[in-house]
Coordinates of C-alpha atoms in Angstrom, one line a residue:
Chain A
M755 CA -145.2 104.3 0.2
S756 CA -143.5 105.8 2.9
T757 CA -142.3 104.4 5.4
L758 CA -145.0 105.5 8.8
T759 CA -142.4 105.9 11.1
Y760 CA -139.7 107.6 11.1
P761 CA -135.7 106.7 12.3
E762 CA -135.3 108.9 15.8
P763 CA -131.5 108.9 15.8
Y764 CA -131.3 111.3 18.2
K765 CA -133.1 109.1 21.1
I766 CA -130.0 108.1 23.2
S767 CA -128.3 111.7 23.1
A768 CA -131.6 113.5 23.8
G769 CA -132.6 111.2 26.8
A770 CA -129.0 111.1 27.9
L771 CA -128.7 115.4 27.7
A772 CA -131.8 115.3 29.6
L773 CA -130.8 113.6 32.3
L774 CA -127.7 115.5 32.2
V775 CA -130.1 118.8 32.8
H776 CA -131.3 117.4 36.2
G777 CA -128.5 116.2 37.1
V778 CA -126.8 120.1 36.9
F779 CA -129.7 121.3 38.6
F780 CA -130.3 119.4 41.3
T781 CA -126.4 119.7 42.0
L782 CA -126.1 123.4 42.4
L783 CA -129.5 122.7 44.6
Y784 CA -127.8 120.9 46.6
F785 CA -124.7 122.0 46.5
G786 CA -125.2 126.0 46.3
F787 CA -128.4 126.7 47.6
S788 CA -128.6 124.9 50.9
W789 CA -130.9 126.4 53.4
Q790 CA -128.8 126.8 56.0
M791 CA -130.9 127.9 58.6
Q792 CA -128.8 127.6 61.6
P793 CA -130.9 129.9 64.4
P794 CA -128.8 132.9 65.0
Q795 CA -126.7 131.8 68.7
G796 CA -128.7 133.4 71.9
M797 CA -127.0 136.3 73.0
V798 CA -127.6 137.8 76.6
V799 CA -126.7 141.7 76.2
D800 CA -126.2 142.7 79.8
I801 CA -126.5 146.7 79.9
W802 CA -124.5 148.4 81.6
E803 CA -125.9 152.1 82.9
N804 CA -122.4 153.2 84.1
L805 CA -119.3 150.5 84.9
P806 CA -119.8 148.8 88.3
Q807 CA -117.8 149.8 90.9
H808 CA -115.7 147.4 91.7
E809 CA -114.0 147.5 88.5
E810 CA -111.8 150.2 90.4
P811 CA -109.3 147.6 91.8
A812 CA -109.3 145.9 88.3
P813 CA -107.0 149.1 86.5
A814 CA -105.0 149.3 89.2
A815 CA -103.7 146.2 89.1
A816 CA -103.5 145.6 85.2
E817 CA -100.9 149.0 85.1
P818 CA -98.5 147.7 87.2
A819 CA -98.8 144.2 84.7
R820 CA -98.7 146.9 81.1
A821 CA -95.9 148.4 83.2
E822 CA -94.0 144.7 83.4
Q823 CA -94.9 143.4 79.9
P824 CA -93.7 145.7 77.4
A825 CA -90.4 146.4 79.3
P826 CA -89.1 143.0 81.1
P827 CA -85.6 143.6 81.1
R828 CA -85.2 146.7 83.3
V829 CA -87.5 144.7 86.0
E830 CA -85.0 141.4 85.0
V831 CA -81.7 143.2 86.3
K832 CA -82.2 144.8 89.0
P833 CA -83.6 141.8 91.3
A834 CA -80.8 139.7 90.1
P835 CA -77.3 141.5 91.1
A836 CA -78.8 142.6 94.2
R837 CA -79.6 138.7 95.5
A838 CA -76.4 138.2 93.7
E839 CA -74.8 141.2 95.6
I840 CA -76.0 139.4 98.9
D841 CA -75.5 135.9 98.3
V842 CA -71.6 136.7 97.0
P843 CA -71.2 137.1 100.6
V844 CA -72.5 134.0 102.0
K845 CA -71.0 132.3 98.9
K846 CA -67.2 133.6 100.0
K847 CA -67.6 132.8 103.5
V848 CA -68.3 129.0 102.3
K849 CA -65.3 129.2 100.1
K850 CA -63.3 130.9 102.6
K851 CA -64.4 128.0 105.2
K852 CA -63.5 125.5 101.6
K853 CA -60.4 127.2 101.1
E854 CA -59.0 127.4 105.1
E855 CA -59.8 123.4 104.6
K856 CA -57.8 123.1 102.4
D857 CA -54.9 125.4 103.3
E858 CA -54.9 122.6 106.3
V859 CA -54.6 119.6 103.6
I860 CA -53.0 121.2 101.3
A861 CA -50.1 123.3 100.7
K862 CA -50.2 127.0 100.2
L863 CA -51.7 127.4 96.2
T864 CA -49.4 129.8 94.0
P865 CA -50.5 133.0 92.4
K866 CA -50.9 131.5 89.5
Q867 CA -53.8 128.7 90.8
L868 CA -55.7 131.2 93.2
A869 CA -56.1 134.4 90.4
A870 CA -57.7 130.7 88.0
Q871 CA -59.5 129.9 91.0
K872 CA -60.7 133.3 91.4
A873 CA -61.8 133.8 87.9
A874 CA -63.3 130.1 87.5
Y875 CA -65.3 131.3 90.7
A876 CA -66.5 134.6 89.1
K877 CA -68.0 133.1 86.0
R878 CA -69.4 130.1 88.8
L879 CA -71.4 133.8 90.4
Q880 CA -72.3 134.1 87.4
Q881 CA -74.1 131.8 86.1
E882 CA -75.6 132.2 89.3
S883 CA -77.2 135.2 88.9
E884 CA -78.1 135.0 85.2
Q885 CA -80.1 131.5 87.0
Q886 CA -81.6 134.1 89.1
A887 CA -82.6 137.0 86.0
R888 CA -84.6 133.7 83.8
E889 CA -86.4 132.5 86.9
A890 CA -87.6 136.6 87.3
E891 CA -88.4 136.5 84.8
R892 CA -90.7 133.6 84.9
Q893 CA -92.1 134.9 88.2
A894 CA -92.6 138.1 86.4
Q895 CA -94.5 136.2 83.2
A896 CA -96.4 134.5 86.1
Q897 CA -97.5 137.4 87.6
A898 CA -98.8 138.7 84.6
Q899 CA -101.1 136.3 83.4
A900 CA -102.5 135.8 87.1
A901 CA -103.0 139.4 86.6
A902 CA -104.9 139.5 83.7
T903 CA -106.5 136.5 85.3
G904 CA -107.5 138.1 88.5
R905 CA -109.2 141.1 86.9
M906 CA -111.0 138.7 84.0
V907 CA -112.3 137.7 87.4
D908 CA -113.0 141.2 89.2
E909 CA -114.4 141.9 85.9
Y910 CA -116.8 139.0 86.0
V911 CA -117.4 139.2 90.3
A912 CA -118.1 143.2 89.6
K913 CA -120.5 142.4 86.9
I914 CA -122.9 139.2 88.9
S915 CA -122.9 142.3 92.1
A916 CA -123.9 145.1 89.4
K917 CA -126.5 142.5 87.9
I918 CA -127.7 141.5 91.0
R919 CA -127.9 145.5 92.9
R920 CA -129.9 146.6 89.5
N921 CA -132.3 143.9 90.3
I922 CA -132.8 144.5 94.1
V923 CA -136.0 146.4 94.8
A924 CA -134.6 148.0 98.0
P925 CA -137.8 149.4 100.2
P926 CA -138.6 152.4 101.7
G927 CA -136.3 154.5 104.1
V928 CA -133.3 151.0 104.8
S929 CA -130.8 153.3 106.5
S930 CA -127.7 153.1 103.7
K931 CA -124.7 151.9 106.0
I932 CA -126.6 147.9 106.2
R933 CA -125.1 145.2 104.3
A934 CA -126.0 142.0 103.9
E935 CA -123.5 139.3 102.7
F936 CA -124.6 136.0 100.5
D937 CA -122.4 132.8 100.3
V938 CA -123.5 131.6 96.4
T939 CA -122.6 129.1 94.8
L940 CA -123.1 129.1 90.9
L941 CA -123.7 126.3 88.0
P942 CA -122.0 126.5 85.0
G943 CA -124.3 128.6 82.5
G944 CA -124.9 131.0 85.3
L945 CA -127.6 129.5 87.4
V946 CA -127.9 130.1 91.0
L947 CA -127.7 126.1 93.4
E948 CA -130.8 127.7 95.2
S949 CA -130.5 125.1 98.4
E950 CA -126.8 126.6 98.9
L951 CA -128.0 130.1 98.5
T952 CA -127.0 131.1 102.5
M953 CA -126.9 134.4 104.4
T954 CA -123.8 134.8 106.1
R955 CA -124.3 138.2 107.7
S956 CA -128.1 139.8 107.6
S957 CA -128.4 143.9 107.2
G958 CA -130.4 144.0 110.1
N959 CA -133.2 145.4 107.8
N960 CA -134.4 141.6 106.8
A961 CA -137.3 143.6 104.1
Y962 CA -133.7 144.2 102.6
D963 CA -132.6 140.5 103.0
S964 CA -135.1 139.3 101.7
A965 CA -134.9 142.2 98.3
V966 CA -131.9 140.5 98.2
E967 CA -132.1 137.4 98.1
R968 CA -135.3 138.0 95.3
A969 CA -132.7 140.0 93.3
I970 CA -130.0 137.5 93.4
L971 CA -132.1 134.4 92.0
K972 CA -134.1 136.9 89.3
S973 CA -130.4 137.6 87.6
Q974 CA -130.0 134.3 86.9
P975 CA -128.3 134.0 84.7
L976 CA -125.0 135.5 85.9
P977 CA -122.7 136.9 83.8
L978 CA -119.7 134.5 83.6
P979 CA -116.1 134.3 81.8
P980 CA -116.4 132.9 78.1
D981 CA -113.7 131.5 79.6
A982 CA -114.6 128.4 81.4
A983 CA -111.2 127.3 82.4
L984 CA -112.1 130.6 85.3
F985 CA -115.5 128.6 86.2
N986 CA -113.3 127.4 89.3
R987 CA -112.6 130.6 90.8
F988 CA -117.0 131.6 90.7
R989 CA -118.3 128.7 92.6
D990 CA -117.9 129.5 95.7
L991 CA -118.6 133.7 95.6
H992 CA -119.3 135.4 99.0
L993 CA -120.9 138.7 98.1
K994 CA -121.4 141.8 100.3
F995 CA -125.0 144.1 99.4
S996 CA -125.0 147.6 100.7
P997 CA -128.0 150.1 100.1
D998 CA -125.6 152.9 99.1
Q999 CA -123.8 150.7 96.4
G1000 CA -127.1 151.1 94.1
N1001 CA -129.6 152.9 92.6
Chain B
M808 CA -141.2 119.7 65.3
E809 CA -137.8 120.6 67.1
V810 CA -137.6 124.3 66.7
T811 CA -134.1 123.8 64.8
H812 CA -134.8 122.3 62.1
D813 CA -132.3 121.4 59.0
L814 CA -133.7 122.4 55.7
S815 CA -130.5 121.6 53.6
F816 CA -131.8 120.1 50.5
V817 CA -132.5 116.1 51.3
P818 CA -133.7 116.0 54.8
L819 CA -136.3 119.2 53.0
I820 CA -137.2 115.9 50.3
Q821 CA -137.3 113.2 53.6
N822 CA -139.8 114.7 56.2
A823 CA -142.2 115.6 53.4
S824 CA -145.5 113.2 53.8
F825 CA -146.0 110.8 51.5
L826 CA -148.2 112.8 48.9
V827 CA -146.1 115.9 48.2
Q828 CA -143.3 113.0 47.9
M829 CA -145.9 111.3 45.8
V830 CA -146.7 114.8 43.6
M831 CA -142.9 115.3 44.3
G832 CA -141.5 112.0 42.2
L833 CA -144.4 112.4 39.2
L834 CA -143.1 116.0 38.8
L835 CA -139.5 114.6 38.5
L836 CA -140.5 112.1 35.9
V837 CA -142.7 114.9 34.1
S838 CA -139.7 117.2 33.9
L839 CA -137.7 114.1 32.9
M840 CA -139.9 113.3 29.9
S841 CA -140.4 116.7 28.7
W842 CA -136.7 117.7 28.5
W843 CA -135.8 113.9 26.5
Y844 CA -138.7 115.2 24.6
I845 CA -136.6 119.6 24.1
F846 CA -133.8 117.2 23.1
L847 CA -135.2 115.0 21.0
K848 CA -138.0 117.9 19.2
M849 CA -134.5 119.6 18.8
F850 CA -132.3 117.6 17.3
A851 CA -134.8 116.6 14.9
I852 CA -136.2 120.0 13.6
R853 CA -132.7 120.9 13.2
Q854 CA -131.9 118.3 11.2
A855 CA -135.0 118.6 9.1
R856 CA -134.3 122.3 8.9
N857 CA -130.7 121.0 7.5
Q858 CA -131.8 118.0 5.3
S859 CA -134.6 121.1 3.3
D860 CA -131.5 123.6 2.8
A861 CA -129.7 120.9 0.9
F862 CA -132.0 119.6 -1.4
E863 CA -133.7 122.9 -1.4
E864 CA -129.9 123.4 -3.4
A865 CA -130.0 119.5 -4.5
F866 CA -133.2 120.7 -6.5
W867 CA -132.8 124.0 -7.9
A868 CA -129.2 123.6 -9.2
N869 CA -129.4 120.8 -11.1
P870 CA -132.7 120.4 -13.4
D871 CA -132.3 116.9 -14.2
L872 CA -136.0 115.4 -12.1
N873 CA -135.1 111.5 -13.0
R874 CA -131.3 111.5 -10.9
L875 CA -132.8 113.4 -7.8
Y876 CA -134.8 110.8 -8.2
K877 CA -132.9 107.7 -8.4
E878 CA -130.5 109.3 -5.8
Y879 CA -133.5 109.3 -3.3
L880 CA -133.8 105.6 -4.4
N881 CA -130.5 105.1 -3.3
D882 CA -130.4 105.8 -0.2
S883 CA -133.7 106.8 1.2
D884 CA -132.4 105.9 4.8
T885 CA -130.2 110.2 5.2
A886 CA -133.8 111.8 3.5
G887 CA -135.0 114.5 3.8
S888 CA -138.6 115.1 4.6
L889 CA -139.1 117.5 1.8
E890 CA -137.2 114.7 -0.7
R891 CA -139.7 112.3 0.6
I892 CA -142.1 115.1 -0.5
F893 CA -140.9 115.2 -4.2
A894 CA -140.4 111.6 -4.6
A895 CA -143.9 110.8 -3.7
G896 CA -145.2 113.2 -6.1
Y897 CA -142.4 112.6 -8.6
A898 CA -143.3 109.0 -8.8
E899 CA -147.5 109.6 -9.1
F900 CA -146.5 111.8 -11.7
V901 CA -144.2 109.4 -13.7
K902 CA -146.7 106.6 -12.8
L903 CA -150.0 108.4 -14.5
K904 CA -148.1 109.7 -17.1
K905 CA -147.2 106.0 -18.9
K906 CA -150.8 105.9 -18.6
P907 CA -152.2 106.4 -22.1
G908 CA -155.6 108.5 -22.1
V909 CA -154.9 110.4 -18.8
D910 CA -155.7 114.1 -18.5
N911 CA -152.8 116.4 -17.7
T912 CA -154.8 118.1 -15.2
D913 CA -155.9 115.1 -13.8
V914 CA -152.1 114.1 -13.3
M915 CA -151.6 117.1 -12.2
D916 CA -154.1 116.3 -9.7
G917 CA -153.1 113.0 -8.4
T918 CA -149.3 114.2 -8.0
R919 CA -150.8 116.7 -5.8
R920 CA -152.4 114.7 -3.9
A921 CA -149.8 112.0 -3.3
M922 CA -147.2 115.3 -2.3
R923 CA -149.9 116.0 0.2
A924 CA -150.3 112.5 2.1
T925 CA -146.8 112.7 2.1
Y926 CA -146.2 116.3 3.6
Q927 CA -149.6 115.7 6.2
R928 CA -147.6 112.3 7.4
E929 CA -144.1 114.4 7.5
M930 CA -145.9 117.5 9.4
D931 CA -147.3 115.0 12.2
A932 CA -143.8 113.4 12.4
L933 CA -142.8 116.6 13.1
E934 CA -145.2 117.8 15.1
S935 CA -145.5 114.7 17.5
H936 CA -144.7 115.2 20.9
L937 CA -145.2 118.6 21.2
S938 CA -148.6 118.1 22.4
F939 CA -146.8 116.3 25.7
L940 CA -144.6 120.2 26.3
A941 CA -147.4 121.8 25.3
T942 CA -149.7 119.7 28.6
V943 CA -147.5 119.7 30.9
G944 CA -146.3 123.7 30.4
S945 CA -149.7 124.2 31.4
V946 CA -150.6 121.2 34.1
S947 CA -147.8 120.7 36.0
P948 CA -147.8 124.3 37.9
Y949 CA -151.6 122.7 38.6
V950 CA -149.6 119.9 40.4
G951 CA -147.1 121.2 42.1
L952 CA -149.0 123.2 43.8
F953 CA -151.4 120.5 44.8
G954 CA -148.6 119.1 46.7
T955 CA -147.8 122.6 48.3
V956 CA -151.6 123.5 49.2
W957 CA -151.4 119.5 51.2
G958 CA -148.5 120.1 53.1
I959 CA -149.1 123.3 53.8
M960 CA -152.4 121.7 55.3
N961 CA -150.3 119.3 57.6
A962 CA -148.2 122.4 58.2
F963 CA -150.5 123.8 60.1
R964 CA -152.9 120.7 61.2
G965 CA -149.5 119.7 63.2
L966 CA -150.0 123.5 64.6
A967 CA -153.3 122.5 66.3
N968 CA -151.2 120.7 68.2
V969 CA -148.7 123.0 69.7
G970 CA -149.7 125.1 72.5
Q971 CA -147.7 128.5 71.6
A972 CA -147.0 128.9 68.0
T973 CA -144.1 130.4 66.2
L974 CA -143.3 130.6 63.2
A975 CA -140.6 127.8 63.5
H976 CA -143.0 125.3 63.9
V977 CA -145.0 125.8 60.3
A978 CA -141.9 127.4 59.1
P979 CA -140.5 123.6 57.9
G980 CA -143.5 122.6 56.7
I981 CA -144.4 125.1 54.3
A982 CA -141.0 124.8 53.2
E983 CA -141.3 121.3 52.5
A984 CA -144.3 122.0 50.2
L985 CA -143.4 125.1 48.4
V986 CA -140.9 122.3 47.0
A987 CA -143.1 121.2 45.1
T988 CA -144.5 124.6 44.0
A989 CA -141.1 124.9 42.7
M990 CA -140.7 121.0 40.9
G991 CA -143.6 122.4 39.0
L992 CA -142.3 125.3 37.8
F993 CA -139.2 123.5 37.4
A994 CA -141.1 121.1 35.5
A995 CA -143.5 123.8 33.3
I996 CA -141.3 126.7 32.6
P997 CA -139.1 124.5 29.6
A998 CA -141.9 123.0 28.0
V999 CA -143.8 126.2 28.0
V1000 CA -140.7 127.9 26.4
A1001 CA -140.2 125.0 24.6
Y1002 CA -143.7 123.9 23.0
N1003 CA -143.5 128.0 21.8
R1004 CA -140.5 127.8 19.9
Y1005 CA -141.3 123.8 18.5
A1006 CA -145.1 125.3 17.6
H1007 CA -143.3 128.4 16.2
D1008 CA -140.2 126.2 14.0
T1009 CA -142.5 123.7 12.6
V1010 CA -144.8 126.1 11.2
R1011 CA -141.9 127.5 9.4
L1012 CA -141.3 124.3 8.0
S1013 CA -144.6 123.8 7.1
S1014 CA -145.0 126.9 4.5
R1015 CA -141.7 125.7 3.3
F1016 CA -143.0 122.4 2.6
E1017 CA -146.3 123.6 1.1
S1018 CA -144.1 126.4 -1.3
F1019 CA -141.9 123.9 -2.4
M1020 CA -144.8 121.8 -3.4
E1021 CA -146.3 124.7 -5.5
E1022 CA -143.1 125.5 -7.0
F1023 CA -142.8 121.8 -8.2
S1024 CA -146.2 121.6 -9.0
N1025 CA -144.8 124.4 -11.7
V1026 CA -142.1 122.5 -12.9
L1027 CA -143.6 119.4 -13.4
Q1028 CA -147.0 121.4 -15.0
R1029 CA -144.4 122.1 -17.5
Q1030 CA -142.9 119.2 -18.1
P1031 CA -143.2 117.9 -21.4

């Protein structure tokens, strides 16, 4: 009578829709749900009870640098005229000599020509003074930069010695006036090259010397500035330790 | 196992053990099929409802049963379930009426039997694949769970070889294993929802067909 199998006209579209659903689902999973498990970068935190004592020269170095930066014109202008003044007589002398020579060769110049020469000479002087001003500016900038890196180096040297000092377990009854000096060779990353660790000056107290040496090794990794270019300043360090500096 | 394990999506599946991958593949296949049936049933049920609406409207609009039957014969391909039930019943009714000496009660009984047979067939077609959805809905979470248990077993067995056990050693393995459960649930949830929905829809359609059959029997009984 009636047909047993009924036509299912939606087979293909239903299949396409099913594929679409899965496609959408996996795309969402793939792009929207990336289980980013980037473990947080290992962080070393140094806790400073009080700022290292070596910091003291740093602000002093910082002040002139700061003063120079906001007001560079003053710094440039002042030395420039002074140097120009010094230079002028010398040049005049030279010029005079030349003038004498010229006088010998050529007859006396007319006043007009003299005036023109003088004007040209004044112009040249002005140019020279401007050049000197520019050089002075450049020098000031370089100095400011050097001061900044110097400050950074000082700060980290202070941090390094402070970290070591915290680890020194000083033997009892040590005189506070003795001083031990060490040459420390650092590797990138703050490790100490153990074979190169030498004591350049003994404190006279063997227990204190070895305590300092142990502290140096225990303090690894030593703090280094994040700027890798500065590392060369830290490759060889000369550190001084004295019981009165630290606790 | 490295500590920094890449836990993005693709390596998570690639690094899983073979059995877990098999489970994932099976679940993906099952999920694809169940979605295919979901859409197939969705279209089929919607079509059946629309065709029934159209036919009921046409049936009550003109009382000429003969013309309706002829319309059905002209394009039986586009006929819906209700129209087929009507056609089966009417054909049987006309045949029995033509036979001399057949009691009116027997005519009605035969007509009803013919309609019921077609009705059963229609309901069978409408309910096809629903059992698949029910099976997927109830079984695939267990299949996914099996993959997960297996994966976690492997993760912990790997842990036995490591001296110092940290969470980082087990976590990637567990994450891989849990993907299997996620896929099982992904296959099961829509299947369960669709099964409940379509079961309800087919029950409504079947009661609609049955009431039409009763009404149509009354109409036929009034025929001279």
